Amino acid sequence: MNEIYALVVDNSPVIRRILGYVLEAEGCTVETAEDGLAALDCIARRRPDVLFTDLIMPKIDGEKLCYIIRNTPELKDIFLVVLSGVALEDNTATLQIGADVCIAKGSAAAMMVHIKAALRRFQCNQRGASGSIEGLEGLYPREVTAELLVSKKHREIILARMTEGVVELNHQGRIVMANDAALTLFNLPEARVLGASLLQLLPETAGERVRGWREQIVSAAQYEPLLFTYDEPVLLGDRQVTCNLVPVPENDTFFVIGILQDVTGRKKLEVRQRQLEKELQRIRKLDAMSMMASGIAHDFNNLLTIINGNLEMARYVSRDENVSQLLGESAKALNLTAQLIRQFTTFSDNYLPQKSQVQLRRLIEEVLARDLAPVGIRYQIRADEEELALTLDPDLVRQVFVNLAKNAVDAMGTSGRVEVCIERVDGSDEAARTGQPVPSGELARITFQDSGPGLAPSIIDQVFDPYFSTKQKGAQKGMGLGLTIVHSIVKKHGGLVWLESPDSGGCIVYLYFPLQEAAITDPRLCAGKGCGKRILVMDDEEMMRLINRKMFEHYGCKVSVASSGDEAVALFRQQLATGSPFDLTLLDLRVHNGMGGLETARQIVALCPEAALVAVSGDSGSEVMQRYSEHHFVAALAKPFSIDAVEDLINRLL
């Protein structure tokens, strides 16, 4: 028969000598170890045929040692013999270990008999637990032992239930105990963690810190703890972990208790909080611009309406072809100015997008073909659904991609590539994947990527701020509002925009728009044409009243004007008393003094529910202008308006 190699593991030198004597007498080659950790080193050098182990030992105990052996494929066939000094007090737990033979520690003579019997079972290949503990005869339960076992179980339960990871290291930095939370953080089974060096489980930089700290303890006996703080956590896979390693002196050596805490969730929340704070700061800046935009748009559009009205009237009365041509060019410039003001009013809280159903790919294709193709920049558009339609304000969303295209041209010059991808995504999944505050629900995600030089990480968070620009300021350079306008427009549609610049170069803008049904527009009232109709115009600007009178009189209307809401109500009441009420009443929603157009409309409708009222405002996106029919109006007229708009109004409503 082949020689049997036996490993004896017990922290009692007397027991080790007794077992060694018996086994050697039976022809075995014997090696001994004082604890489970030393046993693992012996096993690493040579795999034993039979292993005799005590249960209660320092460092790695017999129960953990048996667990490691039974859960390591190359070791699971070792014949296990457990020798327990607490078998009588804890026989159930002893039998559950999975040993081939369980022997209670008693007198040396009795133990020798059972050890020889266990060796014969091995030689006969009689494996598997017998369901009983050998050697219990003549033993009596000990109260103190039972109390110590209860205390040990309590400690094990506490460690198992802790959310923090707890590890114990010996003086060499090897792990001799790890609770469930620690095993989760290491993402390894207990069989691979116990006995391993902590250095092997940490990233290289953290491992070097631990190595230097341990060497300092050994050489200088300085028992200072080592901290991996919240600001400098250890990276364990995708987890960020704080670590507190506390050395504990013990006779002429030491051991280490380590506390590990997973702070990944808290770190992610802080990143999200910082993102939300930046978004809040950006919104506050936009709010300040909103207040300014509302006032500027109203006054500026008043002036534009006056200028545009006079130009239109001049074109009608002029007989000089050259003068008419110059007036036409001026009218075009005014139209561009009005468009610029409309962009500016997107910052206003009162501005509501004028939505309709939009074929997104077609809109983007039109913009890129016009703005990129002529300068030699190639582009590609990919879409999961070619005909994906969204309920958007087409003019505003077109402006979004015009601004992005301009930025791409500025970044790439006359050569480069733009790639656009349109996909359906789930907002909650995107928020979890990106860490961005993406709205929940079904969304359309548009990825707009250029091949330019990209942006420095230090300015990524500033690009949506008002007046921030990487270009020179000036008429033909940049005013720093392009991406601010993009941000404002996307926000007004209930979406999100964010940007990143990969290390490989280029810039990627992510835009999210909610997928929803097309909005139902308010019905427009229609009436037959007519001249000699009575028109009432209420506006607090004298020049506005003058130009409005001229434009309506051009079509043969009889025009009365009022400078305030009170005056308009009085004129309407007076005209109503004659039996010939006004056929059409234009009310400026915003006046500097007195009653505005909305309250005036309420009072006029109280006098005559059939009154045809038209809301007039320089803020075309305001809630009243967008939902005029809910506020007693039959139409809305945005300043500045041309004589053609007046003609359209007359044709539809008179």
XYZ file of C-alpha atoms in Angstrom, residues 107-637:
531
model
C -8.348 10.444 27.179
C -5.268 9.725 25.115
C -6.006 5.975 25.120
C -9.557 6.452 23.859
C -8.423 8.923 21.177
C -5.749 6.476 19.942
C -8.415 3.799 19.352
C -10.652 6.139 17.344
C -7.727 7.611 15.348
C -6.651 4.100 14.257
C -10.255 3.298 13.334
C -10.477 6.482 11.238
C -7.268 5.531 9.457
C -8.720 2.103 8.616
C -11.838 3.755 7.184
C -9.607 5.822 4.931
C -7.673 2.774 3.809
C -10.948 0.997 3.015
C -12.219 4.133 1.207
C -15.205 4.411 3.534
C -15.996 8.074 2.957
C -18.922 10.175 4.060
C -20.074 11.182 7.525
C -21.346 8.364 9.706
C -23.879 10.606 11.445
C -22.343 10.085 14.874
C -19.432 11.345 16.931
C -16.928 8.774 18.128
C -15.583 8.856 21.674
C -18.438 10.528 23.552
C -18.497 7.717 26.109
C -17.486 8.856 29.585
C -17.595 12.595 28.741
C -19.730 15.119 30.624
C -20.998 18.530 29.385
C -19.152 21.566 30.726
C -21.183 24.674 31.505
C -18.372 27.119 30.817
C -17.747 25.557 27.411
C -21.426 25.851 26.522
C -21.405 29.516 27.541
C -18.340 30.195 25.404
C -19.989 28.518 22.413
C -23.112 30.661 22.848
C -20.930 33.777 22.979
C -19.131 32.649 19.814
C -22.456 32.140 18.006
C -23.655 35.584 19.054
C -20.476 37.135 17.709
C -20.819 35.248 14.427
C -24.450 36.413 14.027
C -23.481 40.038 14.675
C -20.656 39.882 12.159
C -22.908 38.248 9.573
C -25.595 40.936 9.961
C -23.239 43.927 9.813
C -23.464 46.106 6.709
C -19.789 47.028 7.086
C -17.169 44.549 6.013
C -14.959 43.198 8.811
C -11.681 41.351 8.255
C -8.989 40.079 10.575
C -5.390 39.885 9.385
C -2.457 38.165 10.999
C 0.901 39.908 11.400
C 1.800 38.933 7.818
C -1.244 40.687 6.382
C -3.106 37.488 5.547
C -6.869 37.274 6.034
C -7.930 34.869 8.771
C -11.546 36.071 9.131
C -13.963 37.891 6.819
C -17.678 38.471 7.345
C -20.314 38.260 4.611
C -20.232 42.000 3.847
C -16.460 41.854 3.295
C -16.827 38.853 0.973
C -19.412 40.849 -1.021
C -17.019 43.792 -1.352
C -14.177 41.537 -2.509
C -16.640 39.715 -4.807
C -14.985 36.399 -3.956
C -16.093 33.237 -2.117
C -14.856 32.709 1.428
C -12.705 29.756 0.337
C -10.605 32.103 -1.829
C -10.471 34.996 0.635
C -9.373 33.169 3.787
C -5.618 32.731 3.821
C -5.080 35.225 1.006
C -2.900 38.298 1.483
C -4.901 41.510 1.626
C -2.392 42.985 -0.835
C -3.584 40.523 -3.496
C -7.165 41.796 -3.202
C -6.413 45.522 -3.387
C -5.444 47.723 -6.340
C -1.697 48.201 -6.750
C -1.547 51.729 -5.308
C -3.584 50.808 -2.224
C -1.581 47.606 -1.802
C 1.687 49.558 -1.719
C 0.306 51.792 1.036
C -0.658 48.744 3.098
C 2.741 47.126 2.522
C 4.626 50.230 3.685
C 2.349 50.646 6.706
C 2.821 47.019 7.814
C 6.597 47.229 7.430
C 6.583 50.341 9.613
C 4.725 48.424 12.335
C 7.166 45.513 12.186
C 10.302 47.670 12.198
C 9.309 50.488 14.582
C 6.400 48.975 16.563
C 4.261 52.029 15.701
C 0.680 50.838 15.999
C -1.006 53.668 14.117
C -4.126 52.818 12.085
C -4.142 53.111 8.302
C -7.084 54.993 6.809
C -8.458 55.035 3.285
C -10.808 57.966 3.762
C -14.033 58.975 2.043
C -12.121 61.407 -0.164
C -9.561 58.741 -1.149
C -11.423 55.413 -1.104
C -10.134 52.054 -2.308
C -11.512 50.858 -5.640
C -12.699 47.251 -5.448
C -14.023 46.536 -8.916
C -16.763 49.081 -9.483
C -17.149 49.789 -5.754
C -15.633 52.667 -3.804
C -14.739 51.518 -0.299
C -13.396 53.281 2.789
C -11.039 51.179 4.884
C -9.804 51.500 8.467
C -7.022 49.058 9.391
C -6.330 48.998 13.139
C -3.249 47.091 14.446
C -3.701 45.355 17.825
C -0.578 44.312 19.825
C -0.677 40.703 21.080
C 2.251 39.421 23.190
C 5.311 39.853 20.964
C 3.350 40.153 17.697
C 0.146 41.830 16.452
C -2.970 41.268 14.427
C -5.097 43.717 12.422
C -8.841 44.409 12.424
C -10.104 46.028 9.242
C -13.444 47.819 8.792
C -14.622 48.253 5.181
C -17.567 50.421 4.161
C -19.083 50.651 0.691
C -19.612 54.360 -0.145
C -20.400 53.846 -3.838
C -24.082 54.757 -3.491
C -23.293 57.864 -1.482
C -20.653 58.924 -4.010
C -23.127 58.496 -6.869
C -25.725 60.535 -4.985
C -23.169 63.303 -4.477
C -22.344 63.314 -8.195
C -26.061 63.496 -8.969
C -26.478 66.272 -6.402
C -23.637 68.271 -7.976
C -25.230 67.823 -11.394
C -28.579 69.012 -10.057
C -26.925 71.994 -8.347
C -25.201 72.969 -11.596
C -28.510 72.604 -13.414
C -30.188 74.757 -10.749
C -27.512 77.448 -11.101
C -27.997 77.376 -14.862
C -31.770 77.669 -14.449
C -31.319 80.638 -12.112
C -29.221 82.391 -14.724
C -31.863 81.632 -17.328
C -34.548 82.942 -14.974
C -32.697 86.260 -14.776
C -32.509 86.344 -18.568
C -36.192 85.371 -18.704
C -37.261 88.476 -16.803
C -35.087 90.667 -19.012
C -36.241 88.935 -22.206
C -39.927 89.445 -21.459
C -39.504 93.198 -21.030
C -37.135 93.682 -23.950
C -39.230 91.598 -26.335
C -42.394 93.561 -25.594
C -40.828 97.006 -26.077
C -38.618 95.965 -28.981
C -41.462 94.298 -30.855
C -43.566 97.414 -30.451
C -40.842 99.399 -32.188
C -40.408 96.751 -34.881
C -44.138 96.745 -35.566
C -44.104 100.523 -36.029
C -41.062 100.416 -38.323
C -42.377 97.443 -40.275
C -45.830 98.983 -40.642
C -44.414 102.224 -41.991
C -42.174 100.341 -44.420
C -45.123 98.315 -45.683
C -47.250 101.411 -46.100
C -44.379 103.185 -47.892
C -44.099 100.271 -50.341
C -47.811 100.556 -51.131
C -47.690 104.313 -51.820
C -44.285 104.435 -53.542
C -44.217 104.507 -57.324
C -40.426 104.491 -57.570
C -39.106 101.005 -58.361
C -35.699 101.658 -56.788
C -37.286 102.945 -53.598
C -39.585 99.920 -53.475
C -36.583 97.620 -53.854
C -34.764 99.341 -50.984
C -37.888 99.152 -48.849
C -38.159 95.441 -49.635
C -34.564 94.853 -48.501
C -35.294 96.767 -45.302
C -38.369 94.608 -44.719
C -36.224 91.456 -45.058
C -33.767 92.812 -42.505
C -36.636 93.580 -40.151
C -37.932 90.047 -40.575
C -34.517 88.662 -39.575
C -34.517 91.000 -36.579
C -37.937 89.710 -35.554
C -36.624 86.130 -35.782
C -33.659 87.069 -33.593
C -35.982 88.553 -30.989
C -38.075 85.378 -31.100
C -34.960 83.362 -30.292
C -34.265 85.663 -27.390
C -37.782 85.274 -26.036
C -37.267 81.514 -25.716
C -35.681 82.385 -22.348
C -38.950 83.892 -21.160
C -41.027 81.869 -18.682
C -44.109 83.046 -20.565
C -42.910 81.551 -23.815
C -44.641 78.293 -24.716
C -43.465 76.217 -27.688
C -45.883 76.273 -30.620
C -46.011 72.523 -31.110
C -47.019 70.370 -34.027
C -46.077 66.908 -35.249
C -42.533 66.884 -36.644
C -40.673 64.226 -38.636
C -37.431 64.462 -36.683
C -35.065 62.882 -39.197
C -36.408 65.031 -42.031
C -35.979 68.232 -40.001
C -32.375 67.384 -39.055
C -31.585 66.375 -42.643
C -32.778 69.770 -43.919
C -30.603 71.661 -41.437
C -27.432 69.646 -42.050
C -27.841 69.694 -45.838
C -28.113 73.471 -45.734
C -25.438 74.262 -43.118
C -22.821 71.494 -43.461
C -22.774 70.320 -47.067
C -21.729 73.698 -48.571
C -18.613 73.897 -46.345
C -17.476 70.355 -47.131
C -18.329 68.667 -43.852
C -19.745 65.184 -44.322
C -22.664 63.966 -42.243
C -24.597 60.777 -41.586
C -27.990 60.304 -39.913
C -29.069 56.949 -38.497
C -32.520 56.338 -37.051
C -34.184 53.280 -35.540
C -37.454 54.522 -37.035
C -37.225 56.535 -40.232
C -40.642 58.152 -39.738
C -40.388 58.834 -36.011
C -42.625 61.844 -35.324
C -42.564 63.981 -32.188
C -44.765 66.780 -30.937
C -42.360 69.719 -31.035
C -42.107 73.364 -32.001
C -40.520 72.903 -35.454
C -38.980 76.384 -35.574
C -37.398 76.083 -32.155
C -36.106 72.542 -32.671
C -34.736 73.576 -36.059
C -32.862 76.336 -34.220
C -31.379 73.706 -31.880
C -29.756 71.851 -34.760
C -28.771 75.064 -36.552
C -26.828 76.079 -33.439
C -25.244 72.627 -33.090
C -24.282 72.627 -36.766
C -22.713 76.084 -36.451
C -20.679 74.925 -33.469
C -19.522 71.876 -35.445
C -18.443 74.061 -38.364
C -16.583 76.399 -36.003
C -14.817 73.402 -34.441
C -13.913 71.515 -37.649
C -13.525 74.221 -40.291
C -13.953 72.923 -43.816
C -13.380 69.225 -43.209
C -14.717 66.696 -40.773
C -17.704 64.537 -40.054
C -20.943 64.800 -38.112
C -22.868 61.698 -37.057
C -26.438 61.857 -35.783
C -28.260 58.905 -34.248
C -31.983 58.912 -33.345
C -33.244 56.189 -30.991
C -36.114 55.377 -28.665
C -34.945 54.943 -25.071
C -36.396 54.576 -21.585
C -35.683 57.608 -19.410
C -35.179 55.654 -16.180
C -32.689 53.305 -17.835
C -30.798 56.264 -19.320
C -30.649 58.021 -15.945
C -29.199 54.888 -14.338
C -26.706 54.372 -17.176
C -25.461 57.945 -17.519
C -25.957 59.373 -14.049
C -27.697 62.362 -15.658
C -31.129 63.675 -14.516
C -32.878 62.239 -17.575
C -36.701 62.541 -17.412
C -38.591 59.287 -16.911
C -40.827 57.780 -19.572
C -40.318 56.953 -23.241
C -37.950 59.399 -24.944
C -36.308 60.090 -28.269
C -32.532 60.335 -27.803
C -30.605 62.274 -30.453
C -26.838 61.859 -30.368
C -25.027 64.638 -32.263
C -21.298 63.888 -32.613
C -18.595 65.833 -34.477
C -14.970 64.956 -35.221
C -13.520 68.249 -34.020
C -10.809 68.732 -31.382
C -13.298 68.457 -28.509
C -13.497 70.477 -25.313
C -11.261 70.644 -22.262
C -12.779 68.861 -19.218
C -12.469 72.087 -17.225
C -15.077 73.880 -19.359
C -17.572 71.069 -20.043
C -19.861 72.238 -17.250
C -19.830 75.845 -18.500
C -20.831 75.418 -22.123
C -24.566 75.924 -21.488
C -24.034 79.047 -19.376
C -25.229 82.351 -20.878
C -22.475 84.304 -22.639
C -19.886 81.539 -22.270
C -18.000 81.026 -25.523
C -14.710 79.522 -26.653
C -14.799 81.897 -29.636
C -13.947 85.576 -29.832
C -16.831 87.855 -29.035
C -18.192 89.935 -31.870
C -20.712 90.156 -34.650
C -19.166 87.410 -36.745
C -17.661 85.440 -33.874
C -19.783 84.365 -30.948
C -21.942 85.853 -28.238
C -22.046 82.725 -26.084
C -25.796 82.145 -26.432
C -25.886 79.296 -28.971
C -25.845 76.382 -26.516
C -27.755 78.411 -23.933
C -30.589 78.695 -26.451
C -30.301 74.944 -27.152
C -30.584 74.231 -23.433
C -33.590 76.544 -23.025
C -35.463 75.077 -26.008
C -34.909 71.475 -24.927
C -36.008 72.312 -21.379
C -39.201 73.955 -22.652
C -40.035 70.684 -24.415
C -39.628 68.759 -21.144
C -36.341 67.214 -22.246
C -32.666 67.230 -21.291
C -29.410 68.082 -23.048
C -25.905 67.258 -21.876
C -22.512 67.042 -23.489
C -19.307 65.056 -23.242
C -15.936 65.212 -24.961
C -14.159 61.826 -25.226
C -10.383 61.574 -24.819
C -10.219 60.452 -28.459
C -11.477 63.879 -29.550
C -14.687 65.322 -30.852
C -17.765 66.402 -28.990
C -20.991 64.453 -28.323
C -24.234 66.232 -27.510
C -27.079 64.117 -26.124
C -30.616 65.473 -26.506
C -33.727 63.858 -25.041
C -37.287 64.750 -26.092
C -40.456 63.129 -24.683
C -42.471 61.009 -27.086
C -46.082 62.187 -26.972
C -49.106 62.682 -29.183
C -49.381 65.735 -31.418
C -51.011 68.708 -29.762
C -54.467 69.779 -30.865
C -54.361 73.378 -31.985
C -57.109 75.818 -31.072
C -59.811 76.207 -33.734
C -59.797 79.439 -35.700
C -62.969 81.301 -36.247
C -63.704 82.337 -39.794
C -66.058 84.957 -41.164
C -66.705 86.553 -44.495
C -64.774 89.515 -45.927
C -66.106 92.989 -45.531
C -65.086 96.606 -45.617
C -66.374 99.524 -43.636
C -66.072 97.322 -40.580
C -65.556 98.934 -37.202
C -62.204 98.191 -35.555
C -61.130 99.068 -32.012
C -57.378 99.094 -31.267
C -56.100 99.322 -27.683
C -52.370 99.999 -27.229
C -50.527 102.264 -24.791
C -47.913 103.248 -27.419
C -49.053 106.199 -29.525
C -46.989 105.178 -32.544
C -48.453 101.659 -32.365
C -51.964 103.087 -32.381
C -51.052 105.275 -35.351
C -49.567 102.510 -37.516
C -52.391 100.093 -36.648
C -54.932 102.706 -37.673
C -53.125 103.246 -40.999
C -52.906 99.535 -41.829
C -56.586 98.811 -41.094
C -57.727 101.999 -42.841
C -55.773 100.816 -45.893
C -58.406 98.056 -46.202
C -61.315 100.446 -45.729
C -61.949 99.791 -42.043
C -63.237 102.417 -39.603
C -60.755 102.507 -36.744
C -61.118 103.762 -33.170
C -58.138 103.731 -30.830
C -57.751 103.576 -27.051
C -54.624 104.087 -24.951
C -55.762 101.989 -21.982
C -58.056 99.141 -21.036
C -60.478 101.458 -19.244
C -60.779 103.665 -22.324
C -61.312 100.607 -24.548
C -64.126 99.304 -22.333
C -65.752 102.741 -22.331
C -65.543 103.004 -26.157
C -66.900 99.464 -26.551
C -69.820 100.180 -24.196
C -70.559 103.438 -26.051
C -70.488 101.743 -29.470
C -72.595 98.832 -28.177
C -75.269 101.280 -27.005
C -75.652 102.587 -30.585
C -76.610 99.105 -31.764
C -73.505 98.827 -33.961
C -70.765 97.188 -31.841
C -67.181 96.895 -33.003
C -66.651 94.052 -35.459
C -63.115 93.418 -34.263
C -61.191 94.546 -31.169
C -57.403 94.318 -30.866
C -56.128 94.353 -27.268
C -52.467 94.704 -26.294
C -51.944 92.229 -23.463
C -49.220 94.204 -21.765
C -49.519 97.914 -21.026
C -47.401 99.996 -18.700
C -50.259 101.714 -16.888
C -53.828 100.711 -16.172
C -55.764 97.621 -17.185
C -54.078 95.189 -19.590
C -55.625 93.314 -22.488
C -56.617 90.191 -20.532
C -58.744 91.992 -17.939
C -60.111 94.282 -20.663
C -61.240 91.197 -22.600
C -63.091 89.854 -19.548
C -64.986 93.109 -19.093
C -65.866 93.406 -22.798
C -67.114 89.801 -22.931
C -69.267 90.547 -19.893
C -70.834 93.363 -21.951
C -71.057 91.379 -25.204
C -70.328 87.630 -25.150
C -70.207 87.564 -29.001
C -67.402 90.166 -29.198
C -64.553 89.210 -31.587
C -61.380 89.941 -29.638
C -57.791 89.567 -30.844
C -54.883 89.215 -28.374
C -51.795 91.241 -29.388
C -48.373 90.788 -27.760
C -44.680 90.917 -28.446
C -44.324 87.680 -26.453
C -45.739 85.188 -28.942
C -45.032 82.216 -26.719
C -46.973 83.403 -23.688
C -49.672 81.179 -22.225
C -52.455 83.579 -23.292
C -51.143 83.847 -26.857
C -50.836 80.075 -27.137
C -54.262 79.331 -25.639
C -56.094 82.463 -26.629
C -59.453 80.705 -27.058
C -59.454 79.864 -23.349
C -59.275 83.591 -22.553
C -62.179 84.935 -24.689
C -60.064 85.692 -27.809
C -60.794 84.467 -31.335
C -57.230 84.991 -32.596
C -53.742 86.037 -31.515
C -51.463 88.472 -33.363
